[in-house]
Short mmCIF file of N, CA and C in Angstrom, two decimals:
data_model
loop_
_atom_site.label_atom_id
_atom_site.label_comp_id
_atom_site.label_asym_id
_atom_site.label_seq_id
_atom_site.Cartn_x
_atom_site.Cartn_y
_atom_site.Cartn_z
N SER A 1439 -19.80 -9.48 -16.72
CA SER A 1439 -19.52 -10.04 -18.03
C SER A 1439 -18.50 -11.17 -17.93
N LEU A 1440 -18.42 -11.93 -18.98
CA LEU A 1440 -17.50 -13.06 -19.02
C LEU A 1440 -16.05 -12.60 -18.92
N LYS A 1441 -15.71 -11.54 -19.66
CA LYS A 1441 -14.33 -11.04 -19.63
C LYS A 1441 -13.94 -10.57 -18.24
N LYS A 1442 -14.86 -9.90 -17.54
CA LYS A 1442 -14.59 -9.45 -16.18
C LYS A 1442 -14.30 -10.65 -15.28
N GLY A 1443 -15.09 -11.68 -15.41
CA GLY A 1443 -14.90 -12.90 -14.61
C GLY A 1443 -13.56 -13.56 -14.89
N ILE A 1444 -13.18 -13.59 -16.14
CA ILE A 1444 -11.90 -14.19 -16.51
C ILE A 1444 -10.75 -13.35 -15.96
N ARG A 1445 -10.86 -12.02 -16.07
CA ARG A 1445 -9.82 -11.14 -15.52
C ARG A 1445 -9.68 -11.33 -14.01
N LYS A 1446 -10.83 -11.40 -13.34
CA LYS A 1446 -10.81 -11.58 -11.88
C LYS A 1446 -10.13 -12.90 -11.51
N GLU A 1447 -10.50 -13.98 -12.19
CA GLU A 1447 -9.90 -15.28 -11.90
C GLU A 1447 -8.41 -15.31 -12.24
N ALA A 1448 -8.02 -14.66 -13.34
CA ALA A 1448 -6.60 -14.60 -13.71
C ALA A 1448 -5.80 -13.86 -12.63
N CYS A 1449 -6.36 -12.77 -12.13
CA CYS A 1449 -5.69 -12.01 -11.07
C CYS A 1449 -5.62 -12.82 -9.78
N TRP A 1450 -6.65 -13.63 -9.52
CA TRP A 1450 -6.65 -14.50 -8.33
C TRP A 1450 -5.51 -15.52 -8.44
N VAL A 1451 -5.33 -16.10 -9.63
CA VAL A 1451 -4.25 -17.06 -9.85
C VAL A 1451 -2.91 -16.37 -9.64
N ILE A 1452 -2.74 -15.18 -10.22
CA ILE A 1452 -1.49 -14.42 -10.06
C ILE A 1452 -1.24 -14.12 -8.58
N SER A 1453 -2.30 -13.77 -7.86
CA SER A 1453 -2.19 -13.48 -6.43
C SER A 1453 -1.66 -14.69 -5.66
N ASN A 1454 -2.15 -15.86 -6.02
CA ASN A 1454 -1.70 -17.09 -5.36
C ASN A 1454 -0.24 -17.40 -5.68
N ILE A 1455 0.17 -17.14 -6.90
CA ILE A 1455 1.58 -17.33 -7.25
C ILE A 1455 2.45 -16.33 -6.48
N CYS A 1456 1.97 -15.09 -6.36
CA CYS A 1456 2.71 -14.08 -5.60
C CYS A 1456 2.88 -14.47 -4.13
N ALA A 1457 1.95 -15.26 -3.62
CA ALA A 1457 2.02 -15.70 -2.23
C ALA A 1457 2.94 -16.91 -2.06
N GLY A 1458 3.48 -17.41 -3.15
CA GLY A 1458 4.34 -18.59 -3.10
C GLY A 1458 5.76 -18.26 -2.69
N THR A 1459 6.69 -19.01 -3.22
CA THR A 1459 8.10 -18.84 -2.87
C THR A 1459 8.68 -17.64 -3.61
N PRO A 1460 9.81 -17.10 -3.11
CA PRO A 1460 10.47 -16.02 -3.85
C PRO A 1460 10.81 -16.40 -5.29
N ASP A 1461 11.17 -17.66 -5.53
CA ASP A 1461 11.47 -18.10 -6.90
C ASP A 1461 10.23 -18.05 -7.79
N GLN A 1462 9.08 -18.46 -7.24
CA GLN A 1462 7.84 -18.40 -8.01
C GLN A 1462 7.47 -16.96 -8.32
N LEU A 1463 7.61 -16.09 -7.32
CA LEU A 1463 7.34 -14.67 -7.52
C LEU A 1463 8.27 -14.09 -8.58
N GLN A 1464 9.54 -14.48 -8.53
CA GLN A 1464 10.51 -13.98 -9.49
C GLN A 1464 10.13 -14.34 -10.92
N LYS A 1465 9.68 -15.57 -11.12
CA LYS A 1465 9.25 -16.01 -12.45
C LYS A 1465 8.09 -15.13 -12.95
N LEU A 1466 7.19 -14.81 -12.05
CA LEU A 1466 6.05 -13.97 -12.40
C LEU A 1466 6.50 -12.55 -12.76
N LEU A 1467 7.43 -12.01 -11.97
CA LEU A 1467 7.95 -10.67 -12.25
C LEU A 1467 8.66 -10.65 -13.60
N GLU A 1468 9.43 -11.69 -13.88
CA GLU A 1468 10.16 -11.77 -15.15
C GLU A 1468 9.23 -11.98 -16.34
N ALA A 1469 8.06 -12.55 -16.10
CA ALA A 1469 7.10 -12.78 -17.18
C ALA A 1469 6.44 -11.48 -17.65
N GLY A 1470 6.61 -10.41 -16.88
CA GLY A 1470 6.11 -9.11 -17.31
C GLY A 1470 4.62 -8.88 -17.09
N VAL A 1471 4.04 -9.55 -16.11
CA VAL A 1471 2.60 -9.37 -15.88
C VAL A 1471 2.27 -8.14 -15.03
N PHE A 1472 3.26 -7.59 -14.34
CA PHE A 1472 2.93 -6.53 -13.39
C PHE A 1472 2.43 -5.23 -14.01
N PRO A 1473 2.94 -4.79 -15.16
CA PRO A 1473 2.36 -3.57 -15.73
C PRO A 1473 0.85 -3.70 -15.97
N GLU A 1474 0.41 -4.83 -16.52
CA GLU A 1474 -1.03 -5.00 -16.75
C GLU A 1474 -1.78 -5.20 -15.44
N LEU A 1475 -1.16 -5.89 -14.49
CA LEU A 1475 -1.78 -6.06 -13.18
C LEU A 1475 -2.03 -4.70 -12.53
N LEU A 1476 -1.04 -3.82 -12.58
CA LEU A 1476 -1.19 -2.48 -12.00
C LEU A 1476 -2.20 -1.65 -12.78
N ASN A 1477 -2.24 -1.84 -14.10
CA ASN A 1477 -3.26 -1.16 -14.91
C ASN A 1477 -4.66 -1.60 -14.48
N GLN A 1478 -4.85 -2.89 -14.30
CA GLN A 1478 -6.15 -3.41 -13.86
C GLN A 1478 -6.48 -2.94 -12.45
N MET A 1479 -5.45 -2.82 -11.61
CA MET A 1479 -5.65 -2.37 -10.23
C MET A 1479 -6.15 -0.93 -10.21
N GLU A 1480 -5.73 -0.14 -11.18
CA GLU A 1480 -6.18 1.25 -11.25
C GLU A 1480 -7.46 1.42 -12.03
N ASN A 1481 -7.64 0.65 -13.10
CA ASN A 1481 -8.72 0.94 -14.04
C ASN A 1481 -9.76 -0.17 -14.18
N GLY A 1482 -9.53 -1.31 -13.56
CA GLY A 1482 -10.45 -2.44 -13.72
C GLY A 1482 -11.72 -2.29 -12.89
N ASP A 1483 -12.60 -3.26 -13.03
CA ASP A 1483 -13.79 -3.32 -12.18
C ASP A 1483 -13.37 -3.58 -10.74
N PHE A 1484 -14.24 -3.23 -9.80
CA PHE A 1484 -13.87 -3.32 -8.39
C PHE A 1484 -13.38 -4.70 -7.99
N ASP A 1485 -14.08 -5.75 -8.43
CA ASP A 1485 -13.67 -7.12 -8.06
C ASP A 1485 -12.28 -7.46 -8.60
N VAL A 1486 -11.97 -6.95 -9.78
CA VAL A 1486 -10.65 -7.16 -10.37
C VAL A 1486 -9.60 -6.37 -9.60
N LYS A 1487 -9.92 -5.13 -9.27
CA LYS A 1487 -9.00 -4.29 -8.47
C LYS A 1487 -8.63 -4.99 -7.17
N LYS A 1488 -9.64 -5.59 -6.55
CA LYS A 1488 -9.43 -6.28 -5.28
C LYS A 1488 -8.43 -7.43 -5.42
N GLU A 1489 -8.59 -8.25 -6.45
CA GLU A 1489 -7.67 -9.37 -6.67
C GLU A 1489 -6.26 -8.85 -7.00
N CYS A 1490 -6.19 -7.78 -7.76
CA CYS A 1490 -4.88 -7.19 -8.09
C CYS A 1490 -4.19 -6.68 -6.84
N ALA A 1491 -4.96 -6.05 -5.96
CA ALA A 1491 -4.39 -5.55 -4.71
C ALA A 1491 -3.83 -6.70 -3.86
N TRP A 1492 -4.55 -7.82 -3.83
CA TRP A 1492 -4.06 -9.00 -3.11
C TRP A 1492 -2.74 -9.48 -3.72
N ALA A 1493 -2.68 -9.49 -5.05
CA ALA A 1493 -1.46 -9.93 -5.73
C ALA A 1493 -0.29 -9.03 -5.36
N VAL A 1494 -0.48 -7.73 -5.43
CA VAL A 1494 0.59 -6.79 -5.10
C VAL A 1494 0.99 -6.93 -3.64
N SER A 1495 0.00 -7.03 -2.76
CA SER A 1495 0.29 -7.17 -1.34
C SER A 1495 1.09 -8.45 -1.07
N ASN A 1496 0.69 -9.54 -1.70
CA ASN A 1496 1.44 -10.78 -1.54
C ASN A 1496 2.87 -10.63 -2.07
N ALA A 1497 3.02 -9.92 -3.17
CA ALA A 1497 4.34 -9.73 -3.77
C ALA A 1497 5.25 -8.87 -2.88
N THR A 1498 4.65 -8.01 -2.06
CA THR A 1498 5.47 -7.15 -1.18
C THR A 1498 6.11 -7.94 -0.04
N ARG A 1499 5.83 -9.22 0.04
CA ARG A 1499 6.48 -10.08 1.03
C ARG A 1499 7.72 -10.75 0.44
N GLY A 1500 8.07 -10.38 -0.78
CA GLY A 1500 9.20 -10.99 -1.47
C GLY A 1500 10.55 -10.48 -0.98
N THR A 1501 11.57 -10.71 -1.77
CA THR A 1501 12.94 -10.32 -1.42
C THR A 1501 13.08 -8.80 -1.55
N PRO A 1502 14.14 -8.23 -0.97
CA PRO A 1502 14.36 -6.78 -1.14
C PRO A 1502 14.41 -6.35 -2.61
N GLU A 1503 15.03 -7.17 -3.45
CA GLU A 1503 15.10 -6.83 -4.88
C GLU A 1503 13.72 -6.85 -5.52
N GLN A 1504 12.89 -7.78 -5.09
CA GLN A 1504 11.54 -7.87 -5.64
C GLN A 1504 10.70 -6.68 -5.17
N LYS A 1505 10.87 -6.27 -3.93
CA LYS A 1505 10.15 -5.08 -3.44
C LYS A 1505 10.59 -3.84 -4.21
N GLU A 1506 11.88 -3.73 -4.45
CA GLU A 1506 12.39 -2.60 -5.22
C GLU A 1506 11.80 -2.60 -6.63
N PHE A 1507 11.72 -3.77 -7.23
CA PHE A 1507 11.13 -3.90 -8.56
C PHE A 1507 9.68 -3.41 -8.55
N LEU A 1508 8.92 -3.80 -7.54
CA LEU A 1508 7.52 -3.39 -7.44
C LEU A 1508 7.40 -1.87 -7.35
N ILE A 1509 8.30 -1.26 -6.57
CA ILE A 1509 8.29 0.20 -6.43
C ILE A 1509 8.58 0.85 -7.78
N THR A 1510 9.60 0.35 -8.48
CA THR A 1510 9.95 0.94 -9.77
C THR A 1510 8.89 0.68 -10.84
N GLN A 1511 8.09 -0.36 -10.67
CA GLN A 1511 7.00 -0.64 -11.61
C GLN A 1511 5.82 0.30 -11.40
N GLY A 1512 5.81 1.01 -10.26
CA GLY A 1512 4.75 1.98 -10.02
C GLY A 1512 3.58 1.48 -9.22
N CYS A 1513 3.83 0.57 -8.26
CA CYS A 1513 2.70 0.01 -7.51
C CYS A 1513 2.21 0.93 -6.38
N ILE A 1514 2.97 1.95 -6.02
CA ILE A 1514 2.58 2.82 -4.91
C ILE A 1514 1.28 3.58 -5.24
N ALA A 1515 1.22 4.20 -6.41
CA ALA A 1515 0.04 5.01 -6.75
C ALA A 1515 -1.26 4.22 -6.75
N PRO A 1516 -1.32 3.04 -7.41
CA PRO A 1516 -2.59 2.30 -7.36
C PRO A 1516 -2.96 1.85 -5.95
N LEU A 1517 -1.96 1.52 -5.13
CA LEU A 1517 -2.25 1.16 -3.74
C LEU A 1517 -2.87 2.35 -3.01
N CYS A 1518 -2.28 3.52 -3.19
CA CYS A 1518 -2.78 4.72 -2.52
C CYS A 1518 -4.19 5.08 -2.99
N LYS A 1519 -4.44 4.89 -4.27
CA LYS A 1519 -5.76 5.19 -4.84
C LYS A 1519 -6.84 4.35 -4.16
N LEU A 1520 -6.49 3.11 -3.81
CA LEU A 1520 -7.47 2.22 -3.19
C LEU A 1520 -7.68 2.51 -1.70
N LEU A 1521 -6.91 3.42 -1.13
CA LEU A 1521 -7.08 3.76 0.29
C LEU A 1521 -8.35 4.59 0.53
N THR A 1522 -9.09 4.87 -0.52
CA THR A 1522 -10.32 5.65 -0.37
C THR A 1522 -11.57 4.79 -0.48
N VAL A 1523 -11.41 3.47 -0.69
CA VAL A 1523 -12.59 2.60 -0.82
C VAL A 1523 -13.19 2.32 0.55
N ASN A 1524 -14.44 1.86 0.54
CA ASN A 1524 -15.12 1.58 1.80
C ASN A 1524 -15.20 0.07 2.03
N ASP A 1525 -14.07 -0.59 1.95
CA ASP A 1525 -14.01 -2.04 2.13
C ASP A 1525 -12.85 -2.31 3.09
N PRO A 1526 -13.16 -2.56 4.37
CA PRO A 1526 -12.09 -2.72 5.37
C PRO A 1526 -11.07 -3.80 5.02
N THR A 1527 -11.49 -4.90 4.43
CA THR A 1527 -10.55 -5.96 4.07
C THR A 1527 -9.58 -5.47 3.00
N LEU A 1528 -10.10 -4.83 1.97
CA LEU A 1528 -9.25 -4.30 0.91
C LEU A 1528 -8.33 -3.20 1.45
N LEU A 1529 -8.85 -2.39 2.33
CA LEU A 1529 -8.01 -1.35 2.94
C LEU A 1529 -6.84 -1.97 3.70
N MET A 1530 -7.09 -3.02 4.44
CA MET A 1530 -6.02 -3.67 5.19
C MET A 1530 -4.99 -4.29 4.26
N VAL A 1531 -5.44 -4.86 3.14
CA VAL A 1531 -4.53 -5.44 2.15
C VAL A 1531 -3.60 -4.34 1.62
N CYS A 1532 -4.18 -3.21 1.26
CA CYS A 1532 -3.39 -2.09 0.72
C CYS A 1532 -2.47 -1.48 1.78
N LEU A 1533 -2.97 -1.35 2.99
CA LEU A 1533 -2.15 -0.81 4.08
C LEU A 1533 -0.97 -1.73 4.38
N ASP A 1534 -1.20 -3.04 4.37
CA ASP A 1534 -0.11 -3.98 4.60
C ASP A 1534 0.94 -3.86 3.51
N ALA A 1535 0.50 -3.77 2.26
CA ALA A 1535 1.44 -3.64 1.14
C ALA A 1535 2.26 -2.36 1.27
N LEU A 1536 1.60 -1.25 1.54
CA LEU A 1536 2.33 0.01 1.70
C LEU A 1536 3.30 -0.06 2.87
N SER A 1537 2.87 -0.66 3.95
CA SER A 1537 3.73 -0.80 5.11
C SER A 1537 4.99 -1.60 4.77
N HIS A 1538 4.82 -2.71 4.06
CA HIS A 1538 5.98 -3.53 3.66
C HIS A 1538 6.94 -2.72 2.80
N LEU A 1539 6.41 -1.95 1.86
CA LEU A 1539 7.26 -1.17 0.95
C LEU A 1539 7.94 -0.01 1.67
N LEU A 1540 7.22 0.62 2.58
CA LEU A 1540 7.82 1.72 3.36
C LEU A 1540 8.88 1.19 4.33
N ASP A 1541 8.63 0.03 4.93
CA ASP A 1541 9.63 -0.60 5.80
C ASP A 1541 10.88 -0.95 4.99
N HIS A 1542 10.67 -1.48 3.80
CA HIS A 1542 11.78 -1.81 2.90
C HIS A 1542 12.59 -0.55 2.59
N ALA A 1543 11.89 0.51 2.26
CA ALA A 1543 12.57 1.77 1.91
C ALA A 1543 13.39 2.29 3.09
N LYS A 1544 12.82 2.20 4.27
CA LYS A 1544 13.53 2.67 5.47
C LYS A 1544 14.80 1.85 5.69
N GLN A 1545 14.69 0.55 5.51
CA GLN A 1545 15.82 -0.36 5.71
C GLN A 1545 16.96 -0.08 4.74
N PHE A 1546 16.62 0.40 3.53
CA PHE A 1546 17.64 0.62 2.50
C PHE A 1546 17.85 2.11 2.21
N ASP A 1547 17.55 2.95 3.20
CA ASP A 1547 17.82 4.38 3.09
C ASP A 1547 17.13 5.04 1.89
N GLN A 1548 15.92 4.61 1.61
CA GLN A 1548 15.19 5.18 0.49
C GLN A 1548 13.83 5.72 0.93
N SER A 1549 13.71 6.03 2.21
CA SER A 1549 12.43 6.50 2.74
C SER A 1549 11.93 7.73 2.00
N GLU A 1550 12.81 8.68 1.77
CA GLU A 1550 12.37 9.92 1.14
C GLU A 1550 11.74 9.66 -0.23
N LYS A 1551 12.39 8.81 -1.02
CA LYS A 1551 11.89 8.49 -2.36
C LYS A 1551 10.49 7.86 -2.29
N VAL A 1552 10.34 6.86 -1.44
CA VAL A 1552 9.06 6.14 -1.38
C VAL A 1552 7.98 6.99 -0.72
N CYS A 1553 8.34 7.73 0.30
CA CYS A 1553 7.36 8.62 0.93
C CYS A 1553 6.88 9.69 -0.05
N ASN A 1554 7.79 10.19 -0.88
CA ASN A 1554 7.40 11.16 -1.90
C ASN A 1554 6.41 10.54 -2.88
N LEU A 1555 6.64 9.28 -3.24
CA LEU A 1555 5.71 8.59 -4.14
C LEU A 1555 4.32 8.48 -3.49
N VAL A 1556 4.31 8.18 -2.19
CA VAL A 1556 3.04 8.09 -1.46
C VAL A 1556 2.34 9.45 -1.45
N GLU A 1557 3.10 10.50 -1.15
CA GLU A 1557 2.52 11.84 -1.12
C GLU A 1557 2.01 12.27 -2.50
N GLN A 1558 2.80 12.01 -3.55
CA GLN A 1558 2.39 12.38 -4.90
C GLN A 1558 1.10 11.68 -5.32
N ALA A 1559 0.88 10.50 -4.79
CA ALA A 1559 -0.32 9.72 -5.12
C ALA A 1559 -1.48 10.04 -4.17
N GLU A 1560 -1.33 11.11 -3.38
CA GLU A 1560 -2.33 11.53 -2.39
C GLU A 1560 -2.56 10.48 -1.32
N GLY A 1561 -1.56 9.63 -1.12
CA GLY A 1561 -1.65 8.59 -0.11
C GLY A 1561 -1.57 9.12 1.31
N LEU A 1562 -0.82 10.20 1.49
CA LEU A 1562 -0.70 10.76 2.84
C LEU A 1562 -2.06 11.29 3.31
N ASP A 1563 -2.76 11.99 2.43
CA ASP A 1563 -4.10 12.48 2.77
C ASP A 1563 -5.03 11.30 3.07
N ALA A 1564 -4.95 10.27 2.24
CA ALA A 1564 -5.80 9.10 2.44
C ALA A 1564 -5.50 8.42 3.78
N LEU A 1565 -4.20 8.31 4.11
CA LEU A 1565 -3.82 7.71 5.40
C LEU A 1565 -4.37 8.53 6.56
N GLU A 1566 -4.26 9.84 6.46
CA GLU A 1566 -4.80 10.71 7.52
C GLU A 1566 -6.30 10.52 7.66
N ASN A 1567 -7.00 10.44 6.52
CA ASN A 1567 -8.45 10.24 6.57
C ASN A 1567 -8.83 8.89 7.19
N LEU A 1568 -7.98 7.89 7.00
CA LEU A 1568 -8.27 6.57 7.57
C LEU A 1568 -8.16 6.54 9.09
N GLN A 1569 -7.59 7.57 9.67
CA GLN A 1569 -7.54 7.65 11.14
C GLN A 1569 -8.94 7.87 11.72
N GLU A 1570 -9.90 8.15 10.85
CA GLU A 1570 -11.29 8.32 11.28
C GLU A 1570 -12.17 7.17 10.81
N HIS A 1571 -11.55 6.10 10.33
CA HIS A 1571 -12.31 4.95 9.80
C HIS A 1571 -12.99 4.20 10.94
N GLN A 1572 -14.18 3.65 10.65
CA GLN A 1572 -14.93 2.94 11.69
C GLN A 1572 -14.27 1.62 12.10
N SER A 1573 -13.46 1.05 11.21
CA SER A 1573 -12.78 -0.20 11.55
C SER A 1573 -11.55 0.12 12.39
N GLU A 1574 -11.50 -0.48 13.57
CA GLU A 1574 -10.37 -0.24 14.47
C GLU A 1574 -9.06 -0.73 13.86
N ASP A 1575 -9.11 -1.86 13.14
CA ASP A 1575 -7.91 -2.39 12.49
C ASP A 1575 -7.36 -1.41 11.45
N VAL A 1576 -8.26 -0.88 10.62
CA VAL A 1576 -7.85 0.09 9.59
C VAL A 1576 -7.28 1.33 10.26
N PHE A 1577 -7.99 1.85 11.25
CA PHE A 1577 -7.54 3.03 11.98
C PHE A 1577 -6.14 2.81 12.56
N ASN A 1578 -5.95 1.68 13.25
CA ASN A 1578 -4.66 1.40 13.90
C ASN A 1578 -3.53 1.25 12.89
N ARG A 1579 -3.80 0.56 11.79
CA ARG A 1579 -2.76 0.33 10.78
C ARG A 1579 -2.37 1.64 10.11
N ALA A 1580 -3.35 2.46 9.76
CA ALA A 1580 -3.06 3.76 9.15
C ALA A 1580 -2.26 4.63 10.11
N GLN A 1581 -2.66 4.64 11.37
CA GLN A 1581 -1.95 5.43 12.37
C GLN A 1581 -0.51 4.94 12.54
N GLN A 1582 -0.33 3.63 12.56
CA GLN A 1582 1.01 3.04 12.69
C GLN A 1582 1.91 3.48 11.52
N ILE A 1583 1.38 3.42 10.31
CA ILE A 1583 2.16 3.83 9.14
C ILE A 1583 2.52 5.31 9.22
N LEU A 1584 1.55 6.12 9.60
CA LEU A 1584 1.81 7.56 9.72
C LEU A 1584 2.89 7.83 10.76
N GLU A 1585 2.79 7.19 11.90
CA GLU A 1585 3.77 7.41 12.98
C GLU A 1585 5.15 6.90 12.60
N GLN A 1586 5.22 5.72 11.97
CA GLN A 1586 6.52 5.12 11.66
C GLN A 1586 7.21 5.77 10.47
N HIS A 1587 6.44 6.31 9.54
CA HIS A 1587 7.05 6.76 8.29
C HIS A 1587 6.82 8.23 7.96
N PHE A 1588 5.85 8.87 8.61
CA PHE A 1588 5.56 10.26 8.29
C PHE A 1588 5.51 11.12 9.55
N GLY A 1589 6.14 10.66 10.63
CA GLY A 1589 6.03 11.35 11.90
C GLY A 1589 7.01 12.48 12.12
N GLY A 1590 7.98 12.65 11.24
CA GLY A 1590 8.91 13.77 11.38
C GLY A 1590 10.23 13.41 12.02
N GLY A 1591 10.44 12.13 12.35
CA GLY A 1591 11.72 11.74 12.95
C GLY A 1591 12.83 11.70 11.91
N ASP A 1592 14.05 11.50 12.36
CA ASP A 1592 15.21 11.52 11.46
C ASP A 1592 15.15 10.41 10.41
N GLU A 1593 14.62 9.26 10.78
CA GLU A 1593 14.68 8.12 9.88
C GLU A 1593 13.44 7.98 9.00
N ASP A 1594 12.50 8.90 9.09
CA ASP A 1594 11.33 8.81 8.22
C ASP A 1594 11.28 9.99 7.28
N CYS A 1595 10.17 10.15 6.62
CA CYS A 1595 10.05 11.16 5.57
C CYS A 1595 9.98 12.57 6.11
N GLY A 1596 9.52 12.70 7.34
CA GLY A 1596 9.41 14.03 7.92
C GLY A 1596 8.25 14.83 7.40
N ALA A 1597 7.35 14.22 6.65
CA ALA A 1597 6.19 14.96 6.17
C ALA A 1597 5.30 15.27 7.36
N GLU A 1598 4.69 16.43 7.31
CA GLU A 1598 3.84 16.80 8.43
C GLU A 1598 2.49 16.12 8.30
N ILE A 1599 2.08 15.49 9.37
CA ILE A 1599 0.76 14.87 9.38
C ILE A 1599 -0.17 15.76 10.17
N GLY A 1600 -1.45 15.54 10.02
CA GLY A 1600 -2.45 16.39 10.65
C GLY A 1600 -2.26 16.56 12.14
N VAL A 1601 -1.85 15.51 12.81
CA VAL A 1601 -1.66 15.56 14.26
C VAL A 1601 -0.57 16.57 14.64
N ALA A 1602 0.42 16.73 13.77
CA ALA A 1602 1.54 17.62 14.07
C ALA A 1602 1.11 19.08 14.13
N ASP A 1603 -0.06 19.39 13.57
CA ASP A 1603 -0.52 20.77 13.56
C ASP A 1603 -1.21 21.17 14.87
N ALA A 1604 -1.48 20.19 15.72
CA ALA A 1604 -2.17 20.48 16.98
C ALA A 1604 -1.20 21.17 17.95
N PRO A 1605 -1.73 22.02 18.82
CA PRO A 1605 -0.85 22.67 19.80
C PRO A 1605 -0.20 21.64 20.72
N ALA A 1606 1.02 21.89 21.11
CA ALA A 1606 1.77 20.94 21.93
C ALA A 1606 1.22 20.85 23.35
N ALA A 1607 0.71 21.92 23.86
CA ALA A 1607 0.19 21.92 25.23
C ALA A 1607 -1.01 22.86 25.32
N PHE A 1608 -1.85 22.62 26.32
CA PHE A 1608 -2.99 23.49 26.55
C PHE A 1608 -2.72 24.27 27.83
N ASN A 1609 -3.07 25.53 27.83
CA ASN A 1609 -2.91 26.36 29.02
C ASN A 1609 -4.28 26.64 29.60
N PHE A 1610 -4.73 25.75 30.48
CA PHE A 1610 -6.04 25.93 31.07
C PHE A 1610 -6.00 26.97 32.15
N GLY A 1611 -6.97 27.88 32.14
CA GLY A 1611 -7.11 28.87 33.20
C GLY A 1611 -6.05 29.96 33.18
N SER A 1612 -5.26 30.10 32.16
CA SER A 1612 -4.27 31.18 32.15
C SER A 1612 -4.66 32.19 31.07
N ASN A 1613 -5.02 33.37 31.51
CA ASN A 1613 -5.38 34.44 30.58
C ASN A 1613 -4.56 35.65 30.87
#
């Protein structure tokens, strides 16, 4: 429909502004477009969701304050929701955005808060499932995020991932 096309193009324009300078991104954040952008990312048509994800991912390259703003606006849940789509490019966009936000959280001692948001949005399950994705890039990126942020070390969330449930060693031939 015409409205869908206009929404998609509007999100594409916003995505390009998000990819600009921190000052340009700041103007966009101050204009208040992110609540509707995140709404469209969760509830819009697939093509619109895709453009919204690009916008959010581009915005996660902003300043620490801008990343914090994105987290408080609620961008984690829609990103996690899109980790179940079967589009490797979109998956990489969402994985990059989550990685930037999780790295930001780790840098500012907020890993637990952001990891909890990922878990509450069923993002941890989605990340684990992506370890079986046919795309090597998606598989590697999901695994990297899990290891860096959910592996159980002191500086990460300490959430147990599927790999942690495996036995530590095998005892072959000992009965």
